[in-house]
Short mmCIF file of C-alpha atoms and ligand atoms in Angstrom, two decimals:
data_model
loop_
_atom_site.label_atom_id
_atom_site.label_comp_id
_atom_site.label_asym_id
_atom_site.label_seq_id
_atom_site.Cartn_x
_atom_site.Cartn_y
_atom_site.Cartn_z
CA UNK J 917 -22.42 -37.47 -57.97
CA UNK J 918 -21.71 -40.96 -60.02
CA UNK J 919 -22.21 -40.56 -64.01
CA UNK J 920 -24.34 -43.39 -64.60
CA UNK J 921 -23.83 -43.75 -68.34
CA UNK J 922 -20.10 -45.01 -66.90
CA UNK J 923 -21.60 -47.65 -64.57
CA UNK J 924 -20.79 -51.31 -66.05
CA UNK J 925 -23.84 -53.65 -66.07
CA UNK J 926 -21.37 -56.65 -65.13
CA UNK J 927 -18.83 -56.19 -62.62
CA UNK J 928 -15.45 -56.05 -63.76
CA UNK J 929 -12.59 -57.41 -62.01
CA UNK J 930 -9.06 -56.87 -61.86
CA UNK J 931 -8.69 -60.35 -64.06
CA UNK J 932 -10.28 -62.75 -65.97
CA UNK J 933 -8.09 -66.31 -66.55
CA UNK J 934 -8.07 -67.03 -69.99
CA UNK J 935 -9.16 -70.21 -71.22
CA UNK J 936 -8.50 -71.86 -74.55
CA UNK J 937 -11.53 -73.15 -76.37
CA UNK J 938 -13.09 -76.03 -74.44
CA UNK J 939 -13.16 -78.65 -77.83
CA UNK J 940 -9.65 -78.51 -77.97
CA UNK J 941 -8.96 -79.08 -73.90
CA UNK J 942 -11.30 -81.89 -74.78
CA UNK J 943 -9.22 -83.60 -77.28
CA UNK J 944 -6.12 -83.84 -74.13
CA UNK J 945 -8.73 -84.98 -71.79
CA UNK J 946 -9.68 -87.99 -74.00
CA UNK J 947 -6.46 -89.23 -74.09
CA UNK J 948 -5.81 -88.60 -70.38
CA UNK J 949 -9.36 -91.27 -69.79
CA UNK J 950 -8.00 -93.55 -72.13
CA UNK J 951 -4.66 -94.09 -70.70
CA UNK J 952 -5.65 -93.47 -66.69
CA UNK J 953 -2.28 -91.56 -66.73
CA UNK J 954 -3.40 -89.04 -64.04
CA UNK J 955 -0.07 -87.50 -62.40
CA UNK J 956 3.58 -88.59 -61.44
CA UNK J 957 5.70 -87.54 -64.60
CA UNK J 958 3.06 -88.80 -67.15
CA UNK J 959 3.10 -87.71 -71.14
CA UNK J 960 1.73 -84.29 -70.54
CA UNK J 961 4.06 -83.44 -67.66
CA UNK J 962 7.32 -84.24 -69.58
CA UNK J 963 5.76 -83.20 -73.30
CA UNK J 964 4.91 -79.34 -71.17
CA UNK J 965 8.42 -79.26 -69.37
CA UNK J 966 10.17 -79.43 -72.63
CA UNK J 967 7.53 -77.30 -74.38
CA UNK J 968 7.91 -74.64 -71.79
CA UNK J 969 11.78 -74.66 -71.43
CA UNK J 970 11.69 -74.09 -75.24
CA UNK J 971 9.36 -71.43 -75.07
CA UNK J 972 10.73 -69.48 -72.29
CA UNK J 973 14.23 -69.93 -73.82
CA UNK J 974 15.58 -71.71 -70.45
CA UNK J 975 17.74 -74.78 -70.27
CA UNK J 976 15.76 -76.46 -67.34
CA UNK J 977 12.02 -76.33 -66.12
CA UNK J 978 10.54 -78.47 -63.15
CA UNK J 979 6.92 -78.57 -63.02
CA UNK J 980 5.31 -77.89 -59.82
CA UNK J 981 1.47 -77.97 -58.33
CA UNK J 982 1.34 -74.56 -57.56
CA UNK J 983 4.15 -71.46 -57.13
CA UNK J 984 4.55 -71.44 -53.18
CA UNK J 985 5.24 -75.04 -53.45
CA UNK J 986 8.20 -74.61 -56.09
CA UNK J 987 9.13 -71.54 -53.76
CA UNK J 988 9.13 -73.64 -50.86
CA UNK J 989 11.07 -76.48 -52.78
CA UNK J 990 13.69 -73.99 -53.95
CA UNK J 991 15.07 -73.02 -50.46
CA UNK J 992 15.20 -76.62 -49.68
CA UNK J 993 16.90 -77.60 -52.77
CA UNK J 994 19.69 -74.98 -52.10
CA UNK J 995 20.02 -75.71 -48.10
CA UNK J 996 18.75 -72.03 -47.60
CA UNK J 997 19.31 -71.43 -43.88
CA UNK J 998 19.04 -68.51 -41.30
CA UNK J 999 18.55 -65.34 -42.51
CA UNK J 1000 17.19 -64.44 -46.21
CA UNK J 1001 17.19 -60.54 -47.57
CA UNK J 1002 13.70 -59.82 -49.39
CA UNK J 1003 10.73 -57.49 -50.13
CA UNK J 1004 7.94 -56.86 -48.39
CA UNK J 1005 6.13 -55.57 -51.49
CA UNK J 1006 4.69 -58.70 -52.82
CA UNK J 1007 2.32 -61.37 -52.38
CA UNK J 1008 2.55 -63.06 -49.03
CA UNK J 1009 3.62 -65.95 -50.27
CA UNK J 1010 7.05 -64.98 -50.84
CA UNK J 1011 7.92 -64.59 -47.39
CA UNK J 1012 5.69 -67.67 -46.12
CA UNK J 1013 7.94 -70.09 -47.84
CA UNK J 1014 11.09 -68.73 -45.75
CA UNK J 1015 9.03 -69.04 -42.58
CA UNK J 1016 7.90 -72.38 -43.74
CA UNK J 1017 11.64 -73.20 -44.04
CA UNK J 1018 12.00 -72.11 -40.58
CA UNK J 1019 13.93 -69.07 -42.07
CA UNK J 1020 14.14 -65.81 -40.35
CA UNK J 1021 12.96 -63.09 -43.48
CA UNK J 1022 14.88 -59.88 -43.29
CA UNK J 1023 12.90 -57.08 -45.09
CA UNK J 1024 14.73 -54.47 -47.20
CA UNK J 1025 13.15 -51.16 -48.67
CA UNK J 1026 12.05 -50.94 -52.45
CA UNK J 1027 13.11 -48.77 -55.26
CA UNK J 1028 10.83 -45.88 -55.78
CA UNK J 1029 10.32 -46.53 -59.50
CA UNK J 1030 9.54 -50.11 -60.26
CA UNK J 1031 8.76 -50.95 -56.26
CA UNK J 1032 11.16 -53.84 -56.45
CA UNK J 1033 14.24 -54.88 -53.83
CA UNK J 1034 16.68 -51.70 -53.65
CA UNK J 1035 19.92 -53.19 -54.09
CA UNK J 1036 21.72 -49.90 -52.38
CA UNK J 1037 19.98 -51.54 -49.12
CA UNK J 1038 20.74 -54.77 -49.21
CA UNK J 1039 24.71 -54.65 -48.03
CA UNK J 1040 23.59 -53.22 -44.50
CA UNK J 1041 21.14 -55.63 -43.96
CA UNK J 1042 23.54 -58.54 -44.16
CA UNK J 1043 24.67 -60.50 -41.34
CA UNK J 1044 26.83 -63.59 -40.61
CA UNK J 1045 23.19 -65.51 -40.92
CA UNK J 1046 22.58 -64.72 -44.14
CA UNK J 1047 22.58 -67.31 -46.60
CA UNK J 1048 20.47 -65.66 -49.77
CA UNK J 1049 18.39 -63.37 -51.33
CA UNK J 1050 15.11 -63.55 -52.37
CA UNK J 1051 13.63 -60.61 -54.86
CA UNK J 1052 10.84 -60.80 -56.61
CA UNK J 1053 10.54 -59.10 -60.53
CA UNK J 1054 7.23 -57.47 -59.12
CA UNK J 1055 4.49 -56.59 -61.68
CA UNK J 1056 6.75 -58.59 -64.16
CA UNK J 1057 9.48 -55.78 -64.10
CA UNK J 1058 12.81 -56.79 -63.75
CA UNK J 1059 14.62 -56.15 -60.34
CA UNK J 1060 18.25 -54.87 -60.90
CA UNK J 1061 19.34 -58.29 -61.62
CA UNK J 1062 23.57 -57.27 -62.65
CA UNK J 1063 23.61 -55.31 -59.19
CA UNK J 1064 22.05 -57.95 -56.96
CA UNK J 1065 24.19 -60.71 -58.61
CA UNK J 1066 27.14 -58.89 -57.99
CA UNK J 1067 26.37 -58.16 -53.93
CA UNK J 1068 25.52 -62.36 -53.94
CA UNK J 1069 28.88 -63.13 -55.47
CA UNK J 1070 30.80 -60.68 -53.28
CA UNK J 1071 28.86 -61.98 -50.32
CA UNK J 1072 28.83 -65.25 -50.92
CA UNK J 1073 24.84 -65.72 -51.30
CA UNK J 1074 22.27 -67.47 -53.20
CA UNK J 1075 20.34 -65.43 -55.05
CA UNK J 1076 16.67 -66.78 -55.70
CA UNK J 1077 13.96 -64.92 -57.64
CA UNK J 1078 10.22 -64.88 -57.08
CA UNK J 1079 9.32 -64.71 -61.00
CA UNK J 1080 5.22 -65.60 -60.36
CA UNK J 1081 4.64 -62.27 -62.52
CA UNK J 1082 7.63 -62.21 -65.07
CA UNK J 1083 6.32 -65.04 -67.15
CA UNK J 1084 7.64 -64.17 -70.80
CA UNK J 1085 9.53 -61.11 -69.68
CA UNK J 1086 12.83 -60.57 -71.30
CA UNK J 1087 15.61 -58.38 -70.76
CA UNK J 1088 18.40 -57.55 -73.20
CA UNK J 1089 16.69 -60.13 -75.43
CA UNK J 1090 17.58 -62.55 -72.85
CA UNK J 1091 14.86 -64.50 -70.63
CA UNK J 1092 14.42 -62.59 -67.36
CA UNK J 1093 14.50 -66.34 -65.64
CA UNK J 1094 18.30 -66.81 -66.65
CA UNK J 1095 19.68 -64.81 -63.71
CA UNK J 1096 20.10 -65.84 -60.28
CA UNK J 1097 20.62 -69.22 -58.90
CA UNK J 1098 16.59 -70.37 -59.46
CA UNK J 1099 13.32 -68.48 -60.88
CA UNK J 1100 10.03 -69.34 -59.46
CA UNK J 1101 6.90 -69.05 -61.42
CA UNK J 1102 3.14 -69.31 -60.70
CA UNK J 1103 0.53 -70.51 -63.16
CA UNK J 1104 -2.45 -69.31 -60.67
CA UNK J 1105 -5.61 -68.61 -62.32
CA UNK J 1106 -4.88 -64.57 -61.77
CA UNK J 1107 -1.49 -64.72 -63.54
CA UNK J 1108 -0.58 -63.91 -67.02
CA UNK J 1109 -0.32 -67.70 -67.88
CA UNK J 1110 -2.73 -70.47 -65.93
CA UNK J 1111 -3.12 -73.93 -65.76
CA UNK J 1112 -5.97 -73.63 -62.76
CA UNK J 1113 -3.17 -73.59 -60.49
CA UNK J 1114 0.51 -74.44 -61.19
CA UNK J 1115 4.37 -73.47 -60.94
CA UNK J 1116 7.70 -74.13 -61.78
CA UNK J 1117 11.42 -73.61 -60.70
CA UNK J 1118 13.73 -72.47 -63.49
CA UNK J 1119 17.48 -74.22 -63.02
CA UNK J 1120 20.50 -73.76 -65.00
CA UNK J 1121 21.88 -77.25 -64.66
CA UNK J 1122 21.02 -80.89 -65.08
CA UNK J 1123 22.26 -81.92 -61.54
CA UNK J 1124 19.87 -79.11 -60.02
CA UNK J 1125 17.04 -80.22 -61.96
CA UNK J 1126 17.02 -83.97 -61.05
CA UNK J 1127 17.79 -82.68 -57.51
CA UNK J 1128 14.36 -80.46 -57.79
CA UNK J 1129 12.80 -83.75 -59.33
CA UNK J 1130 13.68 -85.74 -56.46
CA UNK J 1131 12.39 -83.37 -53.94
CA UNK J 1132 9.13 -82.76 -55.56
CA UNK J 1133 8.05 -86.22 -55.54
CA UNK J 1134 8.86 -87.42 -52.09
CA UNK J 1135 12.42 -87.56 -52.59
CA UNK J 1136 12.10 -91.13 -54.63
CA UNK J 1137 15.20 -91.64 -57.13
CA UNK J 1138 13.72 -95.08 -58.06
CA UNK J 1139 11.21 -97.53 -57.14
CA UNK J 1140 12.54 -98.55 -54.08
CA UNK J 1141 15.15 -95.47 -53.43
CA UNK J 1142 14.33 -92.27 -51.53
CA UNK J 1143 17.48 -89.87 -51.80
CA UNK J 1144 15.86 -86.81 -49.69
CA UNK J 1145 13.25 -86.30 -47.20
CA UNK J 1146 10.86 -84.72 -50.29
CA UNK J 1147 7.42 -83.37 -50.49
CA UNK J 1148 4.09 -83.94 -52.87
CA UNK J 1149 4.28 -80.96 -55.01
CA UNK J 1150 3.92 -82.81 -58.74
CA UNK J 1151 1.76 -80.96 -61.61
CA UNK J 1152 -0.57 -83.42 -62.66
CA UNK J 1153 -1.54 -84.52 -65.98
CA UNK J 1154 -4.64 -81.93 -65.97
CA UNK J 1155 -2.70 -78.91 -65.22
CA UNK J 1156 0.30 -80.22 -67.77
CA UNK J 1157 -2.35 -80.61 -70.55
CA UNK J 1158 -4.02 -77.21 -70.31
CA UNK J 1159 -0.44 -75.78 -70.15
CA UNK J 1160 0.55 -77.35 -73.25
CA UNK J 1161 -2.51 -75.89 -74.90
CA UNK J 1162 -2.39 -72.15 -72.91
CA UNK J 1163 1.28 -72.07 -74.89
CA UNK J 1164 -0.48 -71.42 -78.32
CA UNK J 1165 -2.59 -68.50 -76.81
CA UNK J 1166 0.09 -66.41 -75.18
CA UNK J 1167 1.77 -64.65 -77.75
CA UNK J 1168 -1.43 -63.13 -78.59
CA UNK J 1169 -2.86 -62.54 -74.93
CA UNK J 1170 0.26 -60.53 -74.55
CA UNK J 1171 -0.76 -58.63 -77.78
CA UNK J 1172 -4.06 -57.72 -76.37
CA UNK J 1173 -2.79 -56.69 -72.89
CA UNK J 1174 -0.38 -54.70 -74.72
CA UNK J 1175 -3.11 -52.85 -76.50
CA UNK J 1176 -5.08 -52.22 -73.12
CA UNK J 1177 -1.86 -51.10 -71.24
CA UNK J 1178 -1.29 -48.49 -74.13
CA UNK J 1179 -4.45 -47.27 -74.06
CA UNK J 1180 -4.40 -46.44 -70.27
CA UNK J 1181 -1.22 -44.83 -70.82
CA UNK J 1182 -2.88 -42.65 -73.72
CA UNK J 1183 -5.88 -42.05 -71.32
CA UNK J 1184 -4.18 -41.61 -67.79
CA UNK J 1185 -0.78 -39.31 -68.74
CA UNK J 1186 -2.38 -35.82 -68.07
CA UNK J 1187 -4.24 -36.62 -65.03
CA UNK J 1188 -2.06 -34.68 -62.20
CA UNK J 1189 -1.38 -37.06 -59.06
CA UNK J 1190 -1.95 -40.09 -60.98
CA UNK J 1191 1.23 -42.03 -62.27
CA UNK J 1192 1.91 -45.27 -63.75
CA UNK J 1193 5.01 -47.24 -64.68
CA UNK J 1194 6.64 -46.80 -67.94
CA UNK J 1195 8.41 -50.30 -69.40
CA UNK J 1196 12.10 -49.81 -69.63
CA UNK J 1197 13.83 -49.77 -73.36
CA UNK J 1198 15.76 -53.01 -73.11
CA UNK J 1199 12.64 -54.81 -71.76
CA UNK J 1200 9.80 -56.93 -73.46
CA UNK J 1201 6.79 -56.49 -70.98
CA UNK J 1202 4.33 -58.94 -70.15
CA UNK J 1203 1.29 -56.27 -68.79
CA UNK J 1204 0.63 -58.31 -66.01
CA UNK J 1205 -0.60 -55.86 -64.21
CA UNK J 1206 -1.67 -52.14 -64.46
CA UNK J 1207 -0.79 -50.74 -61.48
CA UNK J 1208 -1.69 -46.73 -60.90
CA UNK J 1209 -0.03 -44.57 -57.84
CA UNK J 1210 -2.35 -41.95 -56.45
CA UNK J 1211 -0.42 -39.27 -54.84
CA UNK J 1212 -3.81 -37.84 -52.49
CA UNK J 1213 -2.73 -34.26 -52.29
CA UNK J 1214 -1.94 -34.05 -55.80
CA UNK J 1215 -5.22 -35.82 -56.93
CA UNK J 1216 -7.42 -34.67 -54.38
CA UNK J 1217 -8.83 -37.96 -53.25
CA UNK J 1218 -6.69 -40.90 -51.11
CA UNK J 1219 -6.46 -44.13 -52.78
CA UNK J 1220 -8.86 -45.81 -51.13
CA UNK J 1221 -11.37 -42.76 -51.83
CA UNK J 1222 -10.72 -43.80 -55.49
CA UNK J 1223 -10.93 -47.54 -55.07
CA UNK J 1224 -14.06 -47.05 -53.35
CA UNK J 1225 -15.06 -44.77 -56.31
CA UNK J 1226 -14.69 -47.23 -59.34
CA UNK J 1227 -16.22 -49.76 -57.06
CA UNK J 1228 -19.70 -48.06 -57.43
CA UNK J 1229 -19.30 -48.28 -61.31
CA UNK J 1230 -18.51 -52.07 -60.98
CA UNK J 1231 -15.15 -51.53 -61.49
CA UNK J 1232 -13.80 -54.09 -58.78
CA UNK J 1233 -9.87 -53.04 -58.76
CA UNK J 1234 -7.17 -54.46 -56.67
CA UNK J 1235 -4.78 -53.08 -54.22
CA UNK J 1236 -1.68 -54.86 -54.77
CA UNK J 1237 0.46 -54.85 -52.51
CA UNK J 1238 -1.87 -53.59 -49.56
CA UNK J 1239 -0.81 -54.45 -46.71
CA UNK J 1240 2.62 -54.76 -46.96
CA UNK J 1241 3.71 -58.33 -46.14
CA UNK J 1242 5.85 -56.61 -43.17
CA UNK J 1243 2.68 -55.06 -41.59
CA UNK J 1244 0.68 -58.69 -41.23
CA UNK J 1245 0.75 -59.97 -37.60
CA UNK J 1246 3.02 -62.74 -38.12
CA UNK J 1247 5.67 -60.31 -39.26
CA UNK J 1248 5.15 -57.29 -38.26
CA UNK J 1249 7.21 -57.17 -35.04
CA UNK J 1250 10.44 -58.17 -36.75
CA UNK J 1251 12.74 -55.91 -36.45
CA UNK J 1252 13.56 -55.30 -39.98
CA UNK J 1253 10.08 -53.90 -40.52
CA UNK J 1254 11.42 -50.70 -39.12
CA UNK J 1255 12.86 -48.99 -42.32
CA UNK J 1256 10.57 -49.62 -45.16
CA UNK J 1257 9.04 -46.25 -46.12
CA UNK J 1258 9.27 -46.35 -49.71
CA UNK J 1259 7.28 -49.85 -49.43
CA UNK J 1260 4.97 -48.31 -47.07
CA UNK J 1261 4.27 -45.56 -49.44
CA UNK J 1262 4.02 -47.30 -52.66
CA UNK J 1263 1.67 -49.56 -50.45
CA UNK J 1264 -0.80 -46.72 -49.54
CA UNK J 1265 -0.84 -45.45 -53.02
CA UNK J 1266 -1.29 -48.11 -55.24
CA UNK J 1267 -4.23 -49.44 -57.35
CA UNK J 1268 -4.33 -52.21 -60.01
CA UNK J 1269 -6.96 -51.80 -62.85
CA UNK J 1270 -8.40 -54.37 -64.75
CA UNK J 1271 -6.34 -56.01 -67.26
CA UNK J 1272 -6.95 -59.34 -69.36
CA UNK J 1273 -6.87 -60.50 -73.27
CA UNK J 1274 -10.40 -59.96 -73.52
CA UNK J 1275 -11.49 -56.78 -71.64
CA UNK J 1276 -13.08 -54.47 -73.95
CA UNK J 1277 -11.66 -51.08 -74.95
CA UNK J 1278 -14.76 -49.57 -73.51
CA UNK J 1279 -14.16 -50.64 -70.34
CA UNK J 1280 -11.00 -49.03 -70.42
CA UNK J 1281 -12.10 -45.63 -71.54
CA UNK J 1282 -14.91 -45.61 -69.15
CA UNK J 1283 -12.17 -46.28 -65.93
CA UNK J 1284 -10.12 -43.93 -67.26
CA UNK J 1285 -13.02 -40.95 -67.72
CA UNK J 1286 -14.00 -42.06 -64.26
CA UNK J 1287 -10.89 -41.17 -62.89
CA UNK J 1288 -10.39 -37.91 -64.61
CA UNK J 1289 -13.95 -36.72 -63.73
CA UNK J 1290 -13.11 -37.77 -60.14
CA UNK J 1291 -9.98 -35.45 -60.13
CA UNK J 1292 -12.05 -32.55 -61.37
CA UNK J 1293 -15.04 -32.63 -58.73
C1 PLP V 1638 1.02 -65.68 -56.98
C2 PLP V 1638 2.20 -65.45 -56.33
C3 PLP V 1638 2.67 -66.64 -55.76
C4 PLP V 1638 2.27 -67.88 -55.14
O1 PLP V 1638 1.98 -68.63 -56.42
P1 PLP V 1638 0.71 -69.79 -56.22
O2 PLP V 1638 1.03 -70.58 -57.80
O3 PLP V 1638 -0.70 -68.71 -56.27
O4 PLP V 1638 1.01 -70.54 -54.97
C5 PLP V 1638 4.11 -66.16 -55.03
N1 PLP V 1638 4.82 -65.01 -55.19
C6 PLP V 1638 4.26 -63.83 -55.81
C7 PLP V 1638 4.80 -62.69 -55.91
C8 PLP V 1638 3.02 -64.04 -56.85
O5 PLP V 1638 2.09 -63.30 -57.21
#
C-alpha cells in the first residue's frame, strides 16, 4: 500500500528552525564574553529593539524572553480584568495568559475561511464584565482588523492581538502589528523568526513602552525605585544578538517559504476533499505555516488517517490546532465552549504540512504525490 519511492530517508518535521552561520554568531559571542554584559537591557538588547522597530516599521518594540510572558505582561500593562473575548483556535498560551491574570476567557467562534475570531459573533458575547478582545492572527493571516476595532471602540474595549504567527506580515502596505492597542510576537524556535526563544510587545507610544519596560524588569524605574509589581521577562544578550543576526536573513527565508507554499498550492489544487488558504490580495504573507483541510467525505479518508499515512513515509506533520483550547480539561466546562461549531470542524480537518526555508522541493512533491495517490486508493 505504501509506495516505497516516496518514503523519506530522514524524518521530515513540520519545521526546522533557521540558524545563521555559526561563524557569524561567534563574533557576537566574543563581544558578550569580552564585555560580560549578559542581560538587563544590554547593548544587543537595545540594538535589536531599535533594529526590529525599523525592520517591522512600528514605532516601539519591547523585547521579552518569550511570547507567553509578553502576553501575560500585555494584559497587566492595560490592567485588563473580568472577561476577555478570545478564540479557541490557537496555541494554548493565548488562553493561558488570561488564566494567569485571573481573567475569565470567553470563547467566540471563528470565521470559516481564515479561521480567525469571527467579528460578527463578538458583540453577543460582550457582558458588563468584558474589558478586552484577544484575537489571534492564525497562521499569520490578518484578522478582520477594522471590524474588530470598530467593536472595541463602540463598547470601550481594549484590543490586544496575539500576533505570534504574524512576524513581517503587511496589510495594505502597513505592518499588521500597527493595529489594536498592543500586539504580541513570539520568536520561539518553531516560529518564522527565532531567537531560540523570545518575544516582544509592539506598542504605539513612548509612555506605554516605558510602563512595559518597568513591568518586564520587576517594576524597577531606577536603582532604588520600584513603581509596580513587575515580573522578570527580559530578553538576554544571547537571544538579542541572535535576533540581530537573524534579521539579515529574514527576507530571503520568507522568499524560500513562498516558493514552497506555491509549490504546495500548485500540486494540491485539484485533489477533491483537500483545501488550503489563499492569501488575500492586500496582504503580504509570511507563509509561516501551510495548513490543509481534509473533507473526509470527499477525500475518502479522515484527517487522522491522512496524518498517520504521511507519518508512514516519515513526513511528520502537525495538527495545528487540535485539540481546540476550549476542549482541554481546564477550559472545557466554561459556558462559552458550547457554541464553537466552525472551530470544532476546522480543528478536526486541519493538518499543517512541513514548511521551512531549506526544505527540499523534492519533499514537497513527494508529500503531494502521497496525498494524491492516497485519495485514489
Ligand atoms: C508560540 C505561540 C505563543 C507562545 O509563544 P512562546 O514564545 O512559545 O511563549 C502564543 N500564541 C501563539 C498563537 C503561539 O503560536
